[in-house]
Short mmCIF file of C-alpha atoms in Angstrom, two decimals:
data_model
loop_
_atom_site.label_atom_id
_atom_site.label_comp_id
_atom_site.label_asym_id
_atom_site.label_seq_id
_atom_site.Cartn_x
_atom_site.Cartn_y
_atom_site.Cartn_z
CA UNK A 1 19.92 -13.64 17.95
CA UNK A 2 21.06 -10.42 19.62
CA UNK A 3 21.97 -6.73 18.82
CA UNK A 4 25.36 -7.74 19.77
CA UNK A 5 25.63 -10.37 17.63
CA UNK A 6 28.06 -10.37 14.77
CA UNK A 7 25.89 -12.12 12.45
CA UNK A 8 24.92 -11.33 8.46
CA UNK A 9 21.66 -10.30 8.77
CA UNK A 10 20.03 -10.06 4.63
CA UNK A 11 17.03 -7.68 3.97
CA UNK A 12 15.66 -8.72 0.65
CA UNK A 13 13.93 -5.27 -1.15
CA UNK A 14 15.16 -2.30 -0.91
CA UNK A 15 12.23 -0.35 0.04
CA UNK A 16 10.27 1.40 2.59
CA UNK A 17 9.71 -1.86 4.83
CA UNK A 18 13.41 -2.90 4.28
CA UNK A 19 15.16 0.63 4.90
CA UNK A 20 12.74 0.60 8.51
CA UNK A 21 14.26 -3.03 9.20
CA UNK A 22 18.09 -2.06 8.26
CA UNK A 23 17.84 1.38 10.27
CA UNK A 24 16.21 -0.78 13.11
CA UNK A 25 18.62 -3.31 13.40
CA UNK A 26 21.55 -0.80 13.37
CA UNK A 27 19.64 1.56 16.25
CA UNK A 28 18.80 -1.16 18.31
CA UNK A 29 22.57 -1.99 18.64
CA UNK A 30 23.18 -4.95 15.54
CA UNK A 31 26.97 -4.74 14.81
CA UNK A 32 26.87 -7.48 11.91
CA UNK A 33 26.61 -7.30 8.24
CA UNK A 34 23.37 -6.09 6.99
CA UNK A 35 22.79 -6.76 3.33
CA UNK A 36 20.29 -4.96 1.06
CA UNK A 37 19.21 -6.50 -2.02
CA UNK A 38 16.65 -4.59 -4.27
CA UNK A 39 15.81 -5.62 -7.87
CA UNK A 40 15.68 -1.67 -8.92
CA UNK A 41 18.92 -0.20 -9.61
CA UNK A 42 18.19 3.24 -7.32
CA UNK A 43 18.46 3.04 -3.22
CA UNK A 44 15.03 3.21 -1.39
CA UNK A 45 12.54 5.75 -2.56
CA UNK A 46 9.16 6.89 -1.66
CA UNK A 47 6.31 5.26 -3.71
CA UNK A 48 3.11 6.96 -2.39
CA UNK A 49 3.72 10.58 -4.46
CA UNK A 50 3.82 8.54 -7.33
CA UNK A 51 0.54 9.03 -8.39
CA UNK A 52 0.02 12.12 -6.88
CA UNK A 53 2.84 14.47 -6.58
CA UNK A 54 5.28 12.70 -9.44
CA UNK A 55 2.91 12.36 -11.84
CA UNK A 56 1.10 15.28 -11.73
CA UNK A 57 4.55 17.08 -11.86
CA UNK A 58 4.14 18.94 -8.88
CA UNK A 59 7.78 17.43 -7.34
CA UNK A 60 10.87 16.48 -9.26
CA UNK A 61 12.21 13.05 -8.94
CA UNK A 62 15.13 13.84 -6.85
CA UNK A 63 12.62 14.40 -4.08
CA UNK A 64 11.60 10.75 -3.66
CA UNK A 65 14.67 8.81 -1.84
CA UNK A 66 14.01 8.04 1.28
CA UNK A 67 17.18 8.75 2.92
CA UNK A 68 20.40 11.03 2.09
CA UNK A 69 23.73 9.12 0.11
CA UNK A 70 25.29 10.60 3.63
CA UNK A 71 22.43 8.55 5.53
CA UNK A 72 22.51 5.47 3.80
CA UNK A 73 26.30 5.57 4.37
CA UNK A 74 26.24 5.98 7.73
CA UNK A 75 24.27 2.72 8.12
CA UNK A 76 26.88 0.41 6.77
CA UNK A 77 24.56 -1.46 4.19
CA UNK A 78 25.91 -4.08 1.79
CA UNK A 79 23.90 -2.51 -0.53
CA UNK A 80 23.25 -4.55 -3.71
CA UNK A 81 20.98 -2.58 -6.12
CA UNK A 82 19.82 -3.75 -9.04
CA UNK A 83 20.31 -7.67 -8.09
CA UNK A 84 17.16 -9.82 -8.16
CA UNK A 85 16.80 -12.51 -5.85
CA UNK A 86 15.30 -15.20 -7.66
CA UNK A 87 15.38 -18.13 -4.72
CA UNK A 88 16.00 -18.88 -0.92
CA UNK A 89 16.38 -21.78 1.11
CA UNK A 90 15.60 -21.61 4.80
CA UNK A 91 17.64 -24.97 5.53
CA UNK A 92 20.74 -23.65 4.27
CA UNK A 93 20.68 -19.89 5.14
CA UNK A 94 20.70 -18.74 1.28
CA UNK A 95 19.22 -16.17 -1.00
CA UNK A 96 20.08 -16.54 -4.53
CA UNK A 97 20.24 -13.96 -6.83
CA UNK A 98 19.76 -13.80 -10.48
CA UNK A 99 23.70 -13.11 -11.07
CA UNK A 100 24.63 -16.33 -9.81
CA UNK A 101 25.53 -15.05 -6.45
CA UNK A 102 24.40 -16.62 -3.35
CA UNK A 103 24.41 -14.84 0.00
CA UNK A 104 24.56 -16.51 3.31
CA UNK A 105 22.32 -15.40 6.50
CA UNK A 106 21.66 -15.88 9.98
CA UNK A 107 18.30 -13.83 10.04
CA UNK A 108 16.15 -12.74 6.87
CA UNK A 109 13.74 -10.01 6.50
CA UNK A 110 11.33 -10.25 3.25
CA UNK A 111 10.10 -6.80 2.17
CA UNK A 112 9.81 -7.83 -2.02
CA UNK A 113 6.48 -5.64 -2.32
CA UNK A 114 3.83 -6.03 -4.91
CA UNK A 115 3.91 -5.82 -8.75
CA UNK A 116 0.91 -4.67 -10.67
CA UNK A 117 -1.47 -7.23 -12.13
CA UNK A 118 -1.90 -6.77 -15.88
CA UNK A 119 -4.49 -7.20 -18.45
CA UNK A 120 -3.82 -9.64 -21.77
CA UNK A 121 -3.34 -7.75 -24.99
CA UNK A 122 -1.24 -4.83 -25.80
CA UNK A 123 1.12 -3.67 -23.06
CA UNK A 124 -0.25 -1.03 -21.29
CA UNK A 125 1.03 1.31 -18.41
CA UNK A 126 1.53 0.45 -14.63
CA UNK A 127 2.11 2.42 -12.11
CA UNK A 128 4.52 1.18 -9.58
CA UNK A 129 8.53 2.64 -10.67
CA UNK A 130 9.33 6.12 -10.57
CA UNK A 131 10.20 4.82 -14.56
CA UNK A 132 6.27 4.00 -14.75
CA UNK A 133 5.11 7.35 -13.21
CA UNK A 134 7.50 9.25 -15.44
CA UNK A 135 6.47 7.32 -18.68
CA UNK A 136 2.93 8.10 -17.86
CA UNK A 137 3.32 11.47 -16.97
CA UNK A 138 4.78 12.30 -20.62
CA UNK A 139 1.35 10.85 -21.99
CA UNK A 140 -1.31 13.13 -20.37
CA UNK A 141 -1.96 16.80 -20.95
CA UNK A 142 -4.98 18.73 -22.75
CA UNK A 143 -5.84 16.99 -25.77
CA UNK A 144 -5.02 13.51 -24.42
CA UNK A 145 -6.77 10.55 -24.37
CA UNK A 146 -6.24 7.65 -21.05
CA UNK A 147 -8.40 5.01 -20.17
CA UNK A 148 -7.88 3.65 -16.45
CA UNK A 149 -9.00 0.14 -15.93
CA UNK A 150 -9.85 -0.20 -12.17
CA UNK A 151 -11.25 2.54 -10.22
CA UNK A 152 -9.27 1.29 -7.17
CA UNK A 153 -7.48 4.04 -4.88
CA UNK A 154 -4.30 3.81 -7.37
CA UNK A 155 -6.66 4.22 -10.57
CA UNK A 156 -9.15 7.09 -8.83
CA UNK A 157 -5.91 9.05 -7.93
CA UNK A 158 -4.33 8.51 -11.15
CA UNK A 159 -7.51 9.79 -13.05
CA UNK A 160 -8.29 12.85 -11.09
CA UNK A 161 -4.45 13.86 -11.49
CA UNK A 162 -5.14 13.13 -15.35
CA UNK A 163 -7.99 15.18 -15.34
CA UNK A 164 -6.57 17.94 -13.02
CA UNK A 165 -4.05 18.09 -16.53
CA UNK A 166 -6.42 18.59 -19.12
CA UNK A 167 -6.61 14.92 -20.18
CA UNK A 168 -9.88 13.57 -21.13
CA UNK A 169 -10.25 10.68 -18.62
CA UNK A 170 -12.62 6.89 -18.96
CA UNK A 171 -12.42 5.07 -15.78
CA UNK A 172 -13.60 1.84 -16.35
CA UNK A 173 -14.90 -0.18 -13.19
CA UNK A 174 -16.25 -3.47 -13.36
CA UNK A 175 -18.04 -3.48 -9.75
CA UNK A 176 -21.43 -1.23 -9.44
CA UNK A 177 -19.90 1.49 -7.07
CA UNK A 178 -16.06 1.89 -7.06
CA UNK A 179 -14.34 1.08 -3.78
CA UNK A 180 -17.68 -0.29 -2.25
CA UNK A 181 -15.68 -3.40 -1.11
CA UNK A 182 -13.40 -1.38 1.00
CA UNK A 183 -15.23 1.85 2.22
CA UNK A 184 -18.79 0.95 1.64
CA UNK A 185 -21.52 1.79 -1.08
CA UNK A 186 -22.30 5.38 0.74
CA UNK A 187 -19.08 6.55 0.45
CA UNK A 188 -18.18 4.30 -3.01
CA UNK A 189 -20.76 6.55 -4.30
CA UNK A 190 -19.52 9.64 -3.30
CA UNK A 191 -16.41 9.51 -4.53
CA UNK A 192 -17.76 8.53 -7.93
CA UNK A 193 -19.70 11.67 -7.94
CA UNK A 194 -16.56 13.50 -7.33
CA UNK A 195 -15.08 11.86 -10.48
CA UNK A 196 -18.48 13.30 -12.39
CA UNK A 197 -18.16 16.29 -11.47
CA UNK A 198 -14.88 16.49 -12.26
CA UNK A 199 -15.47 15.54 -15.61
CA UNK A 200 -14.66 12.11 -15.73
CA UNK A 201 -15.91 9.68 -18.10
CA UNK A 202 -17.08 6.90 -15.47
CA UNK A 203 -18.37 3.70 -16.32
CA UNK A 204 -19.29 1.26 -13.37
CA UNK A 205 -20.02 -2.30 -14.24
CA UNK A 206 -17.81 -2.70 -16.99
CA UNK A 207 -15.40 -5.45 -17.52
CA UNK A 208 -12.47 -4.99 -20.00
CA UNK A 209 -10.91 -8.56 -21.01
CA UNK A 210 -8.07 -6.82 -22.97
CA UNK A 211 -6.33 -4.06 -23.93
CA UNK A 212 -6.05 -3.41 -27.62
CA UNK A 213 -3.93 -1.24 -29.94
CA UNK A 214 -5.46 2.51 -29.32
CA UNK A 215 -7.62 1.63 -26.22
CA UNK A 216 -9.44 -1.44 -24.51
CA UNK A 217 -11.87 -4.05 -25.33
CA UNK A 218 -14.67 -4.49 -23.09
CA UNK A 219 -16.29 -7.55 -21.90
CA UNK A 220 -19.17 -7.36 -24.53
CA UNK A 221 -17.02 -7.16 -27.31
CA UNK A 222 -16.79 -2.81 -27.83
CA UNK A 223 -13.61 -1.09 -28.02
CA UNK A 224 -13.33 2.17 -25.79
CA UNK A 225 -10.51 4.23 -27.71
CA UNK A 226 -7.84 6.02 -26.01
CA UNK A 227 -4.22 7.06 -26.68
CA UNK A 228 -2.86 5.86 -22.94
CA UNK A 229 -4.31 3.06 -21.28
CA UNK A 230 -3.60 2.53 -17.78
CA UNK A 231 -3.85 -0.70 -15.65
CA UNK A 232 -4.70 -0.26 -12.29
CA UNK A 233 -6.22 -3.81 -11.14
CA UNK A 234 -4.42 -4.71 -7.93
CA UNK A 235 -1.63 -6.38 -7.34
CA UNK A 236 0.18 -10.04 -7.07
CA UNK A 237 2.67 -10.19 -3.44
CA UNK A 238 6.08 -11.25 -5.27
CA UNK A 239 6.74 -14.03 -3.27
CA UNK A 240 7.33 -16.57 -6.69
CA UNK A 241 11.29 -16.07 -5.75
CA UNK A 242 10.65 -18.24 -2.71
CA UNK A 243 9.09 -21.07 -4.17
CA UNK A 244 10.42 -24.01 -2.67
CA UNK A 245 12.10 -22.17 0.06
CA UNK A 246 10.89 -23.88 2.76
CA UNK A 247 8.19 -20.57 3.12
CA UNK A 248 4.41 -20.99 3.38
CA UNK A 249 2.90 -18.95 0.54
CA UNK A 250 -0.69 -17.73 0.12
CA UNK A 251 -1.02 -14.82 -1.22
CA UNK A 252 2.00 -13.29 0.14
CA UNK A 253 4.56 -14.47 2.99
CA UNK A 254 2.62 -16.17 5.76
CA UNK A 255 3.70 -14.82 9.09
CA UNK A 256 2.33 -14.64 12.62
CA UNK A 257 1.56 -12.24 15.03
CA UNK A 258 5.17 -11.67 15.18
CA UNK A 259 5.57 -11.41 11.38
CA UNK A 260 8.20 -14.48 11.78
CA UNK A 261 7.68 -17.03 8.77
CA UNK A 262 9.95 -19.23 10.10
CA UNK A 263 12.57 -19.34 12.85
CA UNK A 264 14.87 -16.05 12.30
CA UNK A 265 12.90 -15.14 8.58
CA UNK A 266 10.13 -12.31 9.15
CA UNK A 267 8.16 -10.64 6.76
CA UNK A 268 7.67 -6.64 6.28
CA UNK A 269 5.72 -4.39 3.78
CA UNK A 270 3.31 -5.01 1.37
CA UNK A 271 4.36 -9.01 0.49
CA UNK A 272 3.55 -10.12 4.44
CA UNK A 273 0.15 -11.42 5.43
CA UNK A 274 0.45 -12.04 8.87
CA UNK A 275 -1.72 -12.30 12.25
CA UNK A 276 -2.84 -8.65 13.23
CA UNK A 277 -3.88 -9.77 17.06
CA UNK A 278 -5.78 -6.54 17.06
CA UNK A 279 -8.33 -7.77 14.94
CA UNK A 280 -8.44 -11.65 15.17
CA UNK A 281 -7.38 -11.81 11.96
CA UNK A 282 -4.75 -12.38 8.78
CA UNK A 283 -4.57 -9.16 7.19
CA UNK A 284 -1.73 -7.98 4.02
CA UNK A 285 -1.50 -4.49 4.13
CA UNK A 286 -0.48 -2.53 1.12
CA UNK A 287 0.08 0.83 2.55
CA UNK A 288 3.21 2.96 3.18
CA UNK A 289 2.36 3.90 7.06
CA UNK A 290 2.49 -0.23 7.84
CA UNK A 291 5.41 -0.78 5.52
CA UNK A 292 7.70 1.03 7.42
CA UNK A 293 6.00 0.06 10.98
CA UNK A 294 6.16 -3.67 10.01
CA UNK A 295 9.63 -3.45 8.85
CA UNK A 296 10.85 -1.74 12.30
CA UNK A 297 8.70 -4.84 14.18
CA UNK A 298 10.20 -7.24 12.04
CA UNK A 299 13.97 -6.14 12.99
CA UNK A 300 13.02 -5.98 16.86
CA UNK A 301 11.81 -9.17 16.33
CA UNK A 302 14.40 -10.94 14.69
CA UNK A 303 16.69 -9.49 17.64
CA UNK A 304 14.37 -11.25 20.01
CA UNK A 305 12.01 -8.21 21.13
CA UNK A 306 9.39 -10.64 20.27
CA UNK A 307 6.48 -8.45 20.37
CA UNK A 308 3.44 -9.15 18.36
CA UNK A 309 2.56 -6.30 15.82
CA UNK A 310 -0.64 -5.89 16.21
CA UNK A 311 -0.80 -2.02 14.30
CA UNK A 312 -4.81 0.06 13.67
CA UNK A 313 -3.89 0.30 9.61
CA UNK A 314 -3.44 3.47 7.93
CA UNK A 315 -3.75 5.22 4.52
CA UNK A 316 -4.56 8.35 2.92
CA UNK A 317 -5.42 8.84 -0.66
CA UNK A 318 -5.50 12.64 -2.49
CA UNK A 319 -8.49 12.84 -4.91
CA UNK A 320 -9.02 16.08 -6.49
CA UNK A 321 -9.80 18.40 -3.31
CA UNK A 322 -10.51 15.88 -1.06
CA UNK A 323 -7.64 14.69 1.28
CA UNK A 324 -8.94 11.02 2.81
CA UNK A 325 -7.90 9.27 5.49
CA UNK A 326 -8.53 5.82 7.38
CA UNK A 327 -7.61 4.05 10.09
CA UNK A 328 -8.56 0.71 11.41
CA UNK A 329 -9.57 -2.59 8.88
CA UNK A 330 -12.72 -1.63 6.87
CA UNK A 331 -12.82 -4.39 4.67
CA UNK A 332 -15.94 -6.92 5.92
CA UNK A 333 -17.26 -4.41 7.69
CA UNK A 334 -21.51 -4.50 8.79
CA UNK A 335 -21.79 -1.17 9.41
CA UNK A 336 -20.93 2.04 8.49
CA UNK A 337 -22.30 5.34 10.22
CA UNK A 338 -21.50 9.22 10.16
CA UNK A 339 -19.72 10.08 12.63
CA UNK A 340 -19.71 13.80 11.78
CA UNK A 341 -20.22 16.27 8.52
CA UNK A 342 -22.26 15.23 5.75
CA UNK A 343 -21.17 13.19 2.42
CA UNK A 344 -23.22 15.63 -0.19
CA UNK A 345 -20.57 18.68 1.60
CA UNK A 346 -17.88 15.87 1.00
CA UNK A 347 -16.66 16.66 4.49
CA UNK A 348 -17.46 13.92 6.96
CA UNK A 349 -16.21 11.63 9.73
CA UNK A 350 -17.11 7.87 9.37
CA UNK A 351 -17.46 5.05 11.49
CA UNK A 352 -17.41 1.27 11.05
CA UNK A 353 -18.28 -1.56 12.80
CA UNK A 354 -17.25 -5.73 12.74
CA UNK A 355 -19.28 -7.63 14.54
CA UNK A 356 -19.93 -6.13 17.94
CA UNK A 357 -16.92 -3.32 17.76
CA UNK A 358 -15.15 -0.66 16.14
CA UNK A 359 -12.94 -1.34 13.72
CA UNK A 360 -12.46 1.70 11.81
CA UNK A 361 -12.76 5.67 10.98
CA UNK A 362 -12.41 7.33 7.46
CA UNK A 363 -12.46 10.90 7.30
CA UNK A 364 -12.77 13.51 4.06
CA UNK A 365 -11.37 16.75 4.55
CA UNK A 366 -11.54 16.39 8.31
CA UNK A 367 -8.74 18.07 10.40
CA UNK A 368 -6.37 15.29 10.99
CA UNK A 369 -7.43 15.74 15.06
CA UNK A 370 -11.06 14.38 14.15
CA UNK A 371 -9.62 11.21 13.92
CA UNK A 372 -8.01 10.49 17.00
CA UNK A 373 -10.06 9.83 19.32
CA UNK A 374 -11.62 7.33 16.88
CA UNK A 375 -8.27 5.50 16.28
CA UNK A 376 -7.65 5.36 20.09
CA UNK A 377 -10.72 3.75 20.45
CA UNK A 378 -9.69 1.76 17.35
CA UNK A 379 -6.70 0.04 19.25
CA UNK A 380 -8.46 -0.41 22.71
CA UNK A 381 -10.94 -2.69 20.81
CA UNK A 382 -13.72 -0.73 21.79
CA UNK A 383 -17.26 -2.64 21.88
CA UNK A 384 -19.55 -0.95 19.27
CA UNK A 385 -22.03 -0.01 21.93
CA UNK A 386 -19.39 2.12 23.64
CA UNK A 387 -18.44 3.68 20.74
CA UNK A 388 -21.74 4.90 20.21
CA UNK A 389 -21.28 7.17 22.75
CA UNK A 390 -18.77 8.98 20.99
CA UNK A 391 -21.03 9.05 17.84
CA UNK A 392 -23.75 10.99 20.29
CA UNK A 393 -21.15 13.48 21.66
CA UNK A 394 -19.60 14.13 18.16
CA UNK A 395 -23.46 14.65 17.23
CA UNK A 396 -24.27 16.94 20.34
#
């Protein structure tokens, strides 16, 4: 496939990963029919602020598309909000929708996302829509009760918004130190202090098997009481839609190190688990940052750039005062180090390392600048022992 080929092209979610792959395709010279297909009835919007800016009230809704009516015009899109595809079949060309309709294609981008995992029981909040974040936002305020199950980034940055409102605030954590699995018990601990301080009730190694009418029920049989309950517990790739497809599916859309799934079908966003090159590794990324970069790589791609992606992963999180952000893959990591700052002044530089190199940086109310040099180093592959050079001049 070419730019200059007239062929229907069919971008399946309309969301940060599939607006990058439609305004790709049309930049890099594609003439042909581009259809979007996104099971929410509004054009692509901006999920990130959801827990922060949305829900905290700080920004109106209209704020959150992505593009201008003008933009999105200007692109051409068979746009078709509010249509679910519900199957696919890589032999024929297809996607079917939920409608009835079937849609042809000569190249398919998958960008379906995530949906929130939930918790048996009563039906509790999610936050994932701009419908969730609104619904949620009407329940806190001073005099409010919410318990957050999962003290994940999405649950920690829900609660200290909550908090930040007036609402009295249980986060419930089954692991011993929040986030320990993905930045480390040092820092896990830190930001759990942060959450004490702020007046949050916390409660670490505590399991909740259901939620119940007026709160949750924990693992030992108690009931922790509260007029919102919120369900932040990860997330399940939607991928179910392409069962029998003809698509290898494990826990998301398996790709390669050109996010192809199969000959002209790539994968973008938040449902692709693909081969980062980088880091001799799969990897499925659930941040904005690689959402968008994945779904530009994927169009190239798909018009026979045929470069690997091979991206250092980034994300940010807002927790009361502190503005953190990452690069690299921390996950797995044997090491973590200081790079710079301290963690009790909650103003630091860190360092990891996999193996025998550096594979990440995570920085807490750092200048955005600390962090380059790190994330250069990052996507050189920089042996560990070199590195360490860097951690003596940032030290000196």
């Amino acid at each position: 496939m070419s730019a200059t080929t007239t062929s229907r092209v069919v971008i399946v979610g309309a969301s940060a990963a599939g607006l990058a792959a439609a305004e790709t395709l049309r930049r890099e010279g594609h003439t042909g029919t581009i259809t979007l297909i996104g099971d929410e009835p509004a054009a692509p919007y901006d999920r990130p602020p959801l827990s922060k800016e949305i829900l905290s009230g700080a920004w109106p809704p209209d704020r959150l598309p992505l593009r201008t009516p003008a933009d999105l015009d200007a692109l051409d899109l068979d746009t078709r909000y509010g249509r679910e595809a519900i199957g696919a079949s890589v032999a024929e060309g297809t996607v079917l929708l939920a409608d009835g309709t079937e849609v042809t294609y000569d190249g398919l981008i998958v960008a379906t996302g995530v949906r929130p995992r939930r918790l048996p029981g009563t039906p509790a909040h999610v936050l994932r829509t701009l419908d969730d974040a609104l619904a949620l936002k009407d329940r806190l305020g001073p005099g409010r009760t919410l318990a957050v199950v999962g003290a994940g980034f999405l649950g920690a940055e829900a609660a200290s918004v909550a908090a930040g409102l007036g609402t009295h605030v249980t986060l419930l954590e089954p692991a011993p130190v929040p986030l320990a699995h993905a930045v480390g018990e040092d820092l896990g601990r830190m930001l759990a202090q942060a959450h004490l301080d702020h007046g949050v009730d916390l409660r670490t190694g505590t399991g909740v098997s259901e939620v119940v009418p007026g709160g949750v029920r924990l693992d030992d049989g108690s009931v922790v009481e509260a007029d919102t309950v919120l369900v932040a517990v990860g997330s399940r790739p939607n991928t179910e839609w392409l069962t029998g497809s003809g698509l290898t599916l494990d826990d998301g859309l398996v790709c390669d190190e050109f996010s192809a799934a199969a000959p002209g079908v790539y994968g973008a966003g938040d449902v692709a688990r693909w081969h980062n090159p980088l880091f001799g590794t799969s990897m499925r990324i659930e941040h904005r940052t690689n959402a968008a970069e994945q779904g530009m790589a994927a169009a190239r791609n798909l018009l026979g750039a045929q470069r690997p992606f091979a991206p250092v992963p980034y994300f940010w999180s807002d927790q009361y005062d502190m503005k953190i952000r990452a690069y690299g893959y921390l996950r797995g990591h044997d090491e973590m180090r200081i790079a710079e700052g301290s963690l009790e002044e909650r103003k630091f530089t860190a360092v990891y390392r996999t193996g025998d190199r550096l594979t990440g940086v995570l920085a807490v109310g750092m200048p955005p600048k600390t962090t380059r040099p790190w994330q250069q180093a990052i996507a050189a592959s920089t042996p560990w022992r070199q590195a360490t050079s860097l951690l003596e001049g940032a030290a000196a």
